[in-house]
Short mmCIF file of C-alpha atoms in Angstrom, two decimals:
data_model
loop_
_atom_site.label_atom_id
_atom_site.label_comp_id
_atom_site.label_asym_id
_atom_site.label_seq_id
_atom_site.Cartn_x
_atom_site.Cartn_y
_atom_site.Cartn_z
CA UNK A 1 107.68 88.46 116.36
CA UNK A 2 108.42 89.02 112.74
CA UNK A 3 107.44 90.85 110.24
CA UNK A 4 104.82 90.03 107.66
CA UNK A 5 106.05 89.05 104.31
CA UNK A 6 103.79 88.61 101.13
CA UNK A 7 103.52 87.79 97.26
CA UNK A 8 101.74 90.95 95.81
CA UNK A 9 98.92 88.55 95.39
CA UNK A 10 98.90 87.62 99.12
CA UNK A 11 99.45 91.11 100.08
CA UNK A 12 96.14 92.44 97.98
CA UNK A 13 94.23 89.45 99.26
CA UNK A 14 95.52 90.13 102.86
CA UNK A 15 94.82 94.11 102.30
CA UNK A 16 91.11 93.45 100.71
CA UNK A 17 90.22 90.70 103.50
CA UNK A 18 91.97 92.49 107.16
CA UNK A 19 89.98 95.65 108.06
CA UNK A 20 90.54 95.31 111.94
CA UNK A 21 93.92 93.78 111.74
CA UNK A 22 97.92 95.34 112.22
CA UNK A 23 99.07 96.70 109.36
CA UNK A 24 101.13 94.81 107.56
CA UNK A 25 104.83 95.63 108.00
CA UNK A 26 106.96 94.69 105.13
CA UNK A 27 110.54 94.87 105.73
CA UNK A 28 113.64 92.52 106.99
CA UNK A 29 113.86 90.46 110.40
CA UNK A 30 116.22 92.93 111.89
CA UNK A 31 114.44 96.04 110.55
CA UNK A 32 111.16 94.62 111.60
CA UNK A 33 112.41 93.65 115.13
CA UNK A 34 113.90 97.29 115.77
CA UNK A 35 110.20 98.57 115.23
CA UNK A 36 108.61 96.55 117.39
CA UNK A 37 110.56 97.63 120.23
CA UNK A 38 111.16 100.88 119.72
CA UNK A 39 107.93 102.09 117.40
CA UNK A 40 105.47 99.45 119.26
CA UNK A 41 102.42 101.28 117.45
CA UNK A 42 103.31 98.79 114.02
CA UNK A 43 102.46 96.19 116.40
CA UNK A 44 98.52 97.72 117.51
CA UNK A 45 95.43 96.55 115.50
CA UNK A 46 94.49 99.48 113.36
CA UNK A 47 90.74 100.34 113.52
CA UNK A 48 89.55 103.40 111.75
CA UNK A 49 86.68 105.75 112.82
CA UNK A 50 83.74 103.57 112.53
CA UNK A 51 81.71 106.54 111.08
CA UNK A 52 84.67 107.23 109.08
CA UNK A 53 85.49 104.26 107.42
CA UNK A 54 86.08 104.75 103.44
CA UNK A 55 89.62 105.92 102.19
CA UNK A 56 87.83 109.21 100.44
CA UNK A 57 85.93 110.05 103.71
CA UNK A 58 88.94 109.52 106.26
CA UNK A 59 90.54 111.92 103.36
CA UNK A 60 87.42 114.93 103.58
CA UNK A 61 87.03 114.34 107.24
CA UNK A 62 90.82 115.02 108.18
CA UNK A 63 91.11 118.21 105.73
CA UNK A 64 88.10 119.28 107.30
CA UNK A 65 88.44 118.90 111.14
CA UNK A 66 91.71 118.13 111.80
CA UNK A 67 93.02 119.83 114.79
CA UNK A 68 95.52 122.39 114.84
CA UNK A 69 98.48 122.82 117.33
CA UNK A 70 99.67 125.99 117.47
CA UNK A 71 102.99 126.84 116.67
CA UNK A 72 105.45 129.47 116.68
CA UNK A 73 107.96 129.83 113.29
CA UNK A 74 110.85 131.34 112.60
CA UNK A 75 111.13 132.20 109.23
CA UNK A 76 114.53 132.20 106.91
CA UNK A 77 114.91 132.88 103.39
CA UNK A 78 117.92 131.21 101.74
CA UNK A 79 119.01 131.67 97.73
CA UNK A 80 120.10 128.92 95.22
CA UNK A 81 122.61 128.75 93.25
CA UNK A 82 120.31 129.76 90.18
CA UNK A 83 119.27 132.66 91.65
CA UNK A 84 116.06 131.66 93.50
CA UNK A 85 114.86 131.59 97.18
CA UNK A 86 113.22 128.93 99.16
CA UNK A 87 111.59 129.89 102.40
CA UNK A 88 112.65 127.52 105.46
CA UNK A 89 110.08 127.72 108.78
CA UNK A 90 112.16 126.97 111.91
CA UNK A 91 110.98 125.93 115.11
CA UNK A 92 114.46 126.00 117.23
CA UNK A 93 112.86 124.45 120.26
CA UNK A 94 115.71 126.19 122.48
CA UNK A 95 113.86 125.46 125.79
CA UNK A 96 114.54 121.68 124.98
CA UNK A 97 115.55 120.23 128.32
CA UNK A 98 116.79 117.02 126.47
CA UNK A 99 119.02 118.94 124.19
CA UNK A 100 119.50 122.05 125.87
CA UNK A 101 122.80 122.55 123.21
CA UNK A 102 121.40 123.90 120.16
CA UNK A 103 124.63 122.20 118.76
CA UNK A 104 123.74 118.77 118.80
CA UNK A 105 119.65 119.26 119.01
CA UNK A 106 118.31 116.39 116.17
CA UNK A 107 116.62 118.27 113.77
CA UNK A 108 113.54 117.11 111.82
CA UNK A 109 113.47 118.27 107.77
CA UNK A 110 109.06 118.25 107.01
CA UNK A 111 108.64 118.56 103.27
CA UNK A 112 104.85 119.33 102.63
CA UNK A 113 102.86 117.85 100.26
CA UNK A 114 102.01 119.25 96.30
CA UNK A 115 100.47 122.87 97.21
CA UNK A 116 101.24 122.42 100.92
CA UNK A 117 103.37 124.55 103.54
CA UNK A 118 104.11 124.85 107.14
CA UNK A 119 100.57 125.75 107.70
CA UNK A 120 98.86 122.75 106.80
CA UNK A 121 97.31 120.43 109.95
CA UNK A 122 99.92 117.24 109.15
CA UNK A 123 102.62 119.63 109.50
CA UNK A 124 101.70 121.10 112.79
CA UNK A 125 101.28 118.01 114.25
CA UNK A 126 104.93 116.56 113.10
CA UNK A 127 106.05 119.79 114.78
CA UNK A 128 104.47 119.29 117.79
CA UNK A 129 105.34 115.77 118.04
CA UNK A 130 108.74 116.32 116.73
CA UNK A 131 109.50 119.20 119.74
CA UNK A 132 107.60 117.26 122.21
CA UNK A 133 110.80 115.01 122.16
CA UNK A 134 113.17 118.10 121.91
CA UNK A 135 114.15 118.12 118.50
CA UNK A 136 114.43 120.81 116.90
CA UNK A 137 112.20 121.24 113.22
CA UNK A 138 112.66 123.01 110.17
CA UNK A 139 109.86 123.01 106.88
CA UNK A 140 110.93 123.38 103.23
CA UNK A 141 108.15 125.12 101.84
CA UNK A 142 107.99 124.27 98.09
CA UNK A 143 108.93 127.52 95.64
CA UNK A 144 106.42 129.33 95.53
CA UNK A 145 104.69 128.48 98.30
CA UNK A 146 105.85 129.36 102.12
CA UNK A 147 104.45 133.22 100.99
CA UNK A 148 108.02 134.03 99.64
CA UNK A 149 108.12 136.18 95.79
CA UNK A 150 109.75 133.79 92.99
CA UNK A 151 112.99 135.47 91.83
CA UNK A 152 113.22 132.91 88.83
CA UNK A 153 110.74 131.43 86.67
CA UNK A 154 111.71 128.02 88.66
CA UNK A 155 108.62 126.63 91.12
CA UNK A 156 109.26 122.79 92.05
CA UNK A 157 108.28 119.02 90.72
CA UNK A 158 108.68 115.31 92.72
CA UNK A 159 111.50 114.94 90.27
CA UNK A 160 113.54 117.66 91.08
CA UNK A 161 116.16 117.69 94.48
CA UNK A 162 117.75 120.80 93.53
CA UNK A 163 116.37 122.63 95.99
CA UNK A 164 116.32 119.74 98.75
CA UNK A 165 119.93 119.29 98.46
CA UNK A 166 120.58 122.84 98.80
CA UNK A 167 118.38 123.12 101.76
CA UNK A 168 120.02 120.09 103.87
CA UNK A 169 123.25 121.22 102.79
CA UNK A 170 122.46 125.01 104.71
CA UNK A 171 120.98 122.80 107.77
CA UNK A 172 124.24 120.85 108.04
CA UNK A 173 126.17 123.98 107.53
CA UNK A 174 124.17 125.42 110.08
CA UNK A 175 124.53 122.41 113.04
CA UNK A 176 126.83 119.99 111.35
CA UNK A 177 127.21 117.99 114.28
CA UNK A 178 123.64 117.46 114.88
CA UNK A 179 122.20 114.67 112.83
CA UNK A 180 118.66 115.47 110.43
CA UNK A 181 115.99 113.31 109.71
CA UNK A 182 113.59 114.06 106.33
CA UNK A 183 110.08 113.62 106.56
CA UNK A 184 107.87 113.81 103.76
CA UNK A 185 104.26 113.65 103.17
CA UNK A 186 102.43 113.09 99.67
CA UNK A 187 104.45 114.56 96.99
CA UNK A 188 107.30 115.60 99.82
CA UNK A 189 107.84 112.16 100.34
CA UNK A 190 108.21 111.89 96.87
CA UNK A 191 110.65 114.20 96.77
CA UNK A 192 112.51 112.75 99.46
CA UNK A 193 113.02 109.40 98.44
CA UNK A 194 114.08 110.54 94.92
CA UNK A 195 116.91 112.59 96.85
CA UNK A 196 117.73 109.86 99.27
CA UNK A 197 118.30 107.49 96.06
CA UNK A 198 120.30 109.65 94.14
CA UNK A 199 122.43 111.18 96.99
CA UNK A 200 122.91 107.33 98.47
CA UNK A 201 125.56 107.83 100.99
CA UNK A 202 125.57 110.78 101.17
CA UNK A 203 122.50 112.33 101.55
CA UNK A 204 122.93 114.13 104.87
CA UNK A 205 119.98 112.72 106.82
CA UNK A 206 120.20 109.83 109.14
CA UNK A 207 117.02 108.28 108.48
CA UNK A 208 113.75 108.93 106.04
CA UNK A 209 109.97 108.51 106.96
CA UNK A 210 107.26 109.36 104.33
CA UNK A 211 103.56 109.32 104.93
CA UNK A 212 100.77 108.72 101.42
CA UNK A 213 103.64 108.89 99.15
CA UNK A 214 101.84 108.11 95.64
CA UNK A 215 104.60 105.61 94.37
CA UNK A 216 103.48 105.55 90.75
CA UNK A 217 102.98 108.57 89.27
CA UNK A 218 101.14 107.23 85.92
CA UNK A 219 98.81 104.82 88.23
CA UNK A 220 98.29 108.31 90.45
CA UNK A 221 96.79 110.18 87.97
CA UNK A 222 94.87 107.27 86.88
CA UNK A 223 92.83 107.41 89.60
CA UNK A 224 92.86 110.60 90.40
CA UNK A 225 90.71 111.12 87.26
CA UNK A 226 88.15 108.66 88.57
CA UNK A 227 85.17 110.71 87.98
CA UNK A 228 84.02 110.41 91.87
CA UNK A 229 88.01 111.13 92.82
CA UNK A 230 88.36 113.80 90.33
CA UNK A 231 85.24 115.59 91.64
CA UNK A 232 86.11 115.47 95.16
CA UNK A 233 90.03 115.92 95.19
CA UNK A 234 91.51 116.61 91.96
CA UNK A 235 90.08 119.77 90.84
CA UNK A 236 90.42 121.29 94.16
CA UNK A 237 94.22 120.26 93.93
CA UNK A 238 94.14 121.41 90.28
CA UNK A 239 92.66 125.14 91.38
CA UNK A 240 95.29 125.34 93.88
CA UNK A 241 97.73 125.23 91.63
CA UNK A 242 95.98 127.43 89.74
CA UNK A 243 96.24 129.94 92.49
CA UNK A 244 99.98 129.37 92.55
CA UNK A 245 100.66 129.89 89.51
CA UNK A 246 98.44 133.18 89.36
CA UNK A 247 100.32 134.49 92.10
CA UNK A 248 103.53 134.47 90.51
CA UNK A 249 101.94 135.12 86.68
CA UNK A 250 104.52 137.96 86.12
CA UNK A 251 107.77 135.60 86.52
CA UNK A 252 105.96 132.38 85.28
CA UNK A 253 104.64 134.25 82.01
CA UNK A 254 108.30 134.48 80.74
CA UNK A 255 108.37 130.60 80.03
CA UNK A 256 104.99 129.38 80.17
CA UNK A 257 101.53 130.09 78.46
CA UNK A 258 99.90 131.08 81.78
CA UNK A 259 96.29 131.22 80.36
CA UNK A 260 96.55 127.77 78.96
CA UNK A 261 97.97 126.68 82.21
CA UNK A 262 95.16 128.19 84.12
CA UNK A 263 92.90 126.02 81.60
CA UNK A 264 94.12 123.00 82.44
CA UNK A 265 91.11 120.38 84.57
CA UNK A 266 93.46 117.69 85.92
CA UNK A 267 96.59 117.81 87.76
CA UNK A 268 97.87 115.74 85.03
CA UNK A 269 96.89 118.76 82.31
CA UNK A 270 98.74 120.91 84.53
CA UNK A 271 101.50 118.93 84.25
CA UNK A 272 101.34 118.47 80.92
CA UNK A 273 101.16 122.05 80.43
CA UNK A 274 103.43 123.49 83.29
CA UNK A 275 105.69 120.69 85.37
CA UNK A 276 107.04 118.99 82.64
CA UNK A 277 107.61 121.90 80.72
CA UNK A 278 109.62 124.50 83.84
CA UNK A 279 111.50 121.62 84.08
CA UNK A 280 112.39 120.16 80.54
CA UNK A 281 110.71 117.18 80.10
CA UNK A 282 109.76 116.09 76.47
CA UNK A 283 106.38 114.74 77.68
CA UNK A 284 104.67 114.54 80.82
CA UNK A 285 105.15 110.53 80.43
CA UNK A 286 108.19 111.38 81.01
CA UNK A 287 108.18 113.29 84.07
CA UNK A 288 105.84 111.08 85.73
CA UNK A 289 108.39 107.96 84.90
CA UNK A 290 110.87 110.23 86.74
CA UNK A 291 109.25 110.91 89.55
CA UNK A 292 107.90 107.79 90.67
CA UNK A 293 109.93 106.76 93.59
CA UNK A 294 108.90 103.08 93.80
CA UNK A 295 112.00 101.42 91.66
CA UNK A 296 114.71 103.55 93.14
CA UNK A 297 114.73 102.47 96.21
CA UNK A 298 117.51 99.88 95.85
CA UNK A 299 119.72 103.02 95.70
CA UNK A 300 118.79 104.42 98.86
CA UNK A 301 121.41 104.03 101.74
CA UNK A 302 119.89 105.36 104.87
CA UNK A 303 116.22 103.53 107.15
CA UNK A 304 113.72 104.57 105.45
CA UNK A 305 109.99 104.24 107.31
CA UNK A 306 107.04 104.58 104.85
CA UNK A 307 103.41 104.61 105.26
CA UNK A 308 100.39 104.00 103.32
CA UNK A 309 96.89 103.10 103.53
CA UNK A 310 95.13 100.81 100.96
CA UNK A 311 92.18 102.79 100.52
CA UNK A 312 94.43 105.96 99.74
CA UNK A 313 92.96 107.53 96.65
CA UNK A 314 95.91 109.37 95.82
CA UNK A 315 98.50 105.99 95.97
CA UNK A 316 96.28 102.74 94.70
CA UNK A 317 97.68 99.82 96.40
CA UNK A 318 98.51 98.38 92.93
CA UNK A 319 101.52 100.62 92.92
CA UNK A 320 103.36 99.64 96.62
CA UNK A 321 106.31 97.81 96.23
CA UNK A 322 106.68 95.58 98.10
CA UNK A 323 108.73 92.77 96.28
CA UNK A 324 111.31 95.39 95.71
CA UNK A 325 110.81 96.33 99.92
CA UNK A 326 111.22 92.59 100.70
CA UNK A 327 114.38 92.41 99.24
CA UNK A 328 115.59 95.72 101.27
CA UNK A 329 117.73 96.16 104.99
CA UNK A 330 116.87 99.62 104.70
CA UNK A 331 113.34 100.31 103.97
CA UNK A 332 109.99 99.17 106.01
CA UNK A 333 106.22 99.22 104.57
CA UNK A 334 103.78 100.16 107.10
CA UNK A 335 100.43 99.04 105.35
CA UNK A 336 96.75 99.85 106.62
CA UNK A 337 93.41 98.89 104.80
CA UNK A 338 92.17 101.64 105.95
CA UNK A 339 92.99 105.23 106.19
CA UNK A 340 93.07 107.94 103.00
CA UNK A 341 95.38 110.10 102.21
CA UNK A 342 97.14 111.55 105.01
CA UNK A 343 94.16 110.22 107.54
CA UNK A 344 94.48 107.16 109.21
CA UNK A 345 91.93 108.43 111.62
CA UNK A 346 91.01 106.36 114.84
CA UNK A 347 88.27 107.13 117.61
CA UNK A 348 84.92 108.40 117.33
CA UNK A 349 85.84 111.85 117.69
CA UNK A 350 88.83 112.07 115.30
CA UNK A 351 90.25 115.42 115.65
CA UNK A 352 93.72 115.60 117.66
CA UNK A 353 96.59 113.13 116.59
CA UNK A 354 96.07 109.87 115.14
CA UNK A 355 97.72 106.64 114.24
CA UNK A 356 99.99 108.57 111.55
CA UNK A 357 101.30 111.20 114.43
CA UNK A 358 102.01 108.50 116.72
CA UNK A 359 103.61 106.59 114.19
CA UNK A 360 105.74 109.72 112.80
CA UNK A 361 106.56 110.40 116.57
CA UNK A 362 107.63 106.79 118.09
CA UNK A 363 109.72 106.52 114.86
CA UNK A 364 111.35 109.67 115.31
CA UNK A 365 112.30 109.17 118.32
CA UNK A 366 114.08 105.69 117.86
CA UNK A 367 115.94 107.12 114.85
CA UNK A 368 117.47 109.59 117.18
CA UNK A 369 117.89 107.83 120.96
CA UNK A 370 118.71 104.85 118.89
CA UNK A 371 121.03 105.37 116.00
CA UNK A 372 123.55 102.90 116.43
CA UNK A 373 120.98 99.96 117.08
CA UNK A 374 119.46 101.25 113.75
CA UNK A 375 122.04 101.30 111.68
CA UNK A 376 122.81 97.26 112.78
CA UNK A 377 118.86 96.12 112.31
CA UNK A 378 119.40 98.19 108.64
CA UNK A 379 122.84 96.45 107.64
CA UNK A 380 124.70 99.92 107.70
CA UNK A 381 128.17 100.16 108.26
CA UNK A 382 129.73 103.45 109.74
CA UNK A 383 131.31 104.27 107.06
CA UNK A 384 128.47 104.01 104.94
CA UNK A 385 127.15 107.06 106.75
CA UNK A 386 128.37 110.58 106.01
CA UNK A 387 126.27 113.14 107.43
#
């Protein structure tokens, strides 16, 4: 079987017309043929909760009643070289009977979306998929965020890999023989594949998955600000970074206007008024145009597995690239008409995991028991790799 290759045209035609189909998997031969037999889930028709079946609804519903595994963390604060700390949640998995050597136990790297941490429902889920196969996991919580005190007037944009490349760097440090895969949802994935293209070889991680990365920034906030999108996600998203930034209002007040921060109605305001600003930006234009991931991933050097839905009203479909993906060894598009933003919700009764956990987990798992086979379907050369 191969995998599906489009026009944009054909793809938005395909996307608009297929509501029952497979996603559409956009990616090389090789690439495409590792997935099917080791992640055989790109290969299953798709059908989203028949009560459920709008992108903004799949979105409410899974915030809403989304199951939650429990899970034990151990928490680590680590400082940066500026003088800040991020707060790392560790599940060390050291009753693994797979990898009973802490050593060489794969490790999974979950970056959280724009005001998310360990706690949220996606993240428990990667957790308990991830340590279900005995790996090991470990969550960058965004600055700010994992419940840690900012020590610098520094919080965190999809721009910036600072604090990324510190963290991997004190993983590797930590179990340098053990190889790390990044995962990262929404904005983390954003994150992610900026760091993956500007670290190329040498990023660390073995592999990348990212689940409802917005790929555009500008075409984002666009609709975002759809008055039905901007009533039912974007000021909620907006207060919670209000409630960030109020939290740390004694640090932040040094270098920002926090009152007119706390004014802003739009995410985009807030950037205007915050992001771009903390982290020097002439315009939020600007940032935005630096932070969309979609055109940098030529430079990216390691497989890359990414995931959206075509109803996501975070990421509009008119912003997946997929003629730069065509072109790629490295990178696959897994493409649903259906599913939201961090959804993709299946069965009547959609609360444990869906098509996005068992995606996350079957991939996982062949970037691990599989490496070598991997880095021949992706066109990478050993000594391509440096971990």
């Amino acid at each position: 079987m191969s995998c599906l290759s489009f026009c944009c045209t054909d793809f938005h035609r395909f996307i608009v017309a297929t509501s029952k189909a497979r996603p559409a998997l956009v990616c090389s031969e090789a690439f495409s043929a590792f997935l099917f037999k080791h992640c055989p889930v790109v290969a299953e028709r798709f059908s989203p909760t028949p009560w459920c079946w709008g992108g903004r609804l799949q979105t409410l519903v899974c915030a809403a009643l989304k199951s939650r595994p429990p899970v034990s963390y151990r928490n680590e604060l680590i400082r940066t070289v500026d003088g800040g700390q991020i707060s790392l949640d560790w599940v060390d998995n050291q009753a693994s009977v797979t990898y009973p050597e802490s050593s060489t136990r794969p490790t999974v790297l979950i970056l959280p979306g724009i005001t998310g941490n360990s706690q949220q429902s996606y993240v428990l889920h990667a957790v308990s998929q991830a340590t279900r196969h005995g790996y090991r996991c470990v969550v960058f919580n965004n600055r700010g965020l994992g419940g840690e005190e900012l020590l610098t007037p520094v919080t965190y944009c999809a721009a910036n890999t600072s604090d990324l490349e510190c963290v991997v760097q004190h993983v590797k440090g930590l179990y340098p023989t053990a190889p790390v895969l990044g995962a990262g949802v929404s904005l983390g994935g954003m994150v992610l594949l900026n760091y993956l293209a500007r670290k190329h070889t040498e990023s660390g991680l073995v592999a990348g998955i990212t689940i409802s990365v917005p790929w555009d920034a500008h075409k984002s906030s666009d609709s975002m600000e759809e008055p039905l999108n901007w009533l039912l996600f974007n000021r909620h998203i907006t207060r919670c970074l209000h409630r960030a930034v109020t939290r740390h209002r004694k640090i932040l007040e040094k270098v920002v206007d926090v009152d007119y921060v706390l004014k802003a109605r739009t995410i985009r305001e807030f950037d205007e008024r915050y992001t771009s600003l903390i982290f020097g930006y002439n315009s939020c234009m600007d940032y935005y145009r630096d932070a969309s991931p979609g055109k940098k991933l030529p430079s990216t050097a390691v497989p890359i597995l990414c995931l959206n839905a075509a109803d996501d009203p975070f990421s509009p479909q008119t912003a997946f690239p997929v003629s730069v993906v065509q072109d790629l060894p490295n990178v696959a598009l897994v493409l649903t008409s259906h599913g939201g933003h961090i959804a993709f919700l299946q069965g009547f009764f959609p609360l444990g995991e869906s098509y996005m956990e068992r995606l996350f987990g079957q991939f996982v798992h062949a970037v691990f028991e599989h490496q070598e086979e991997m880095k021949r379907a992706c066109g990478i050369k050993e000594e391509q790799m440096k971990d």
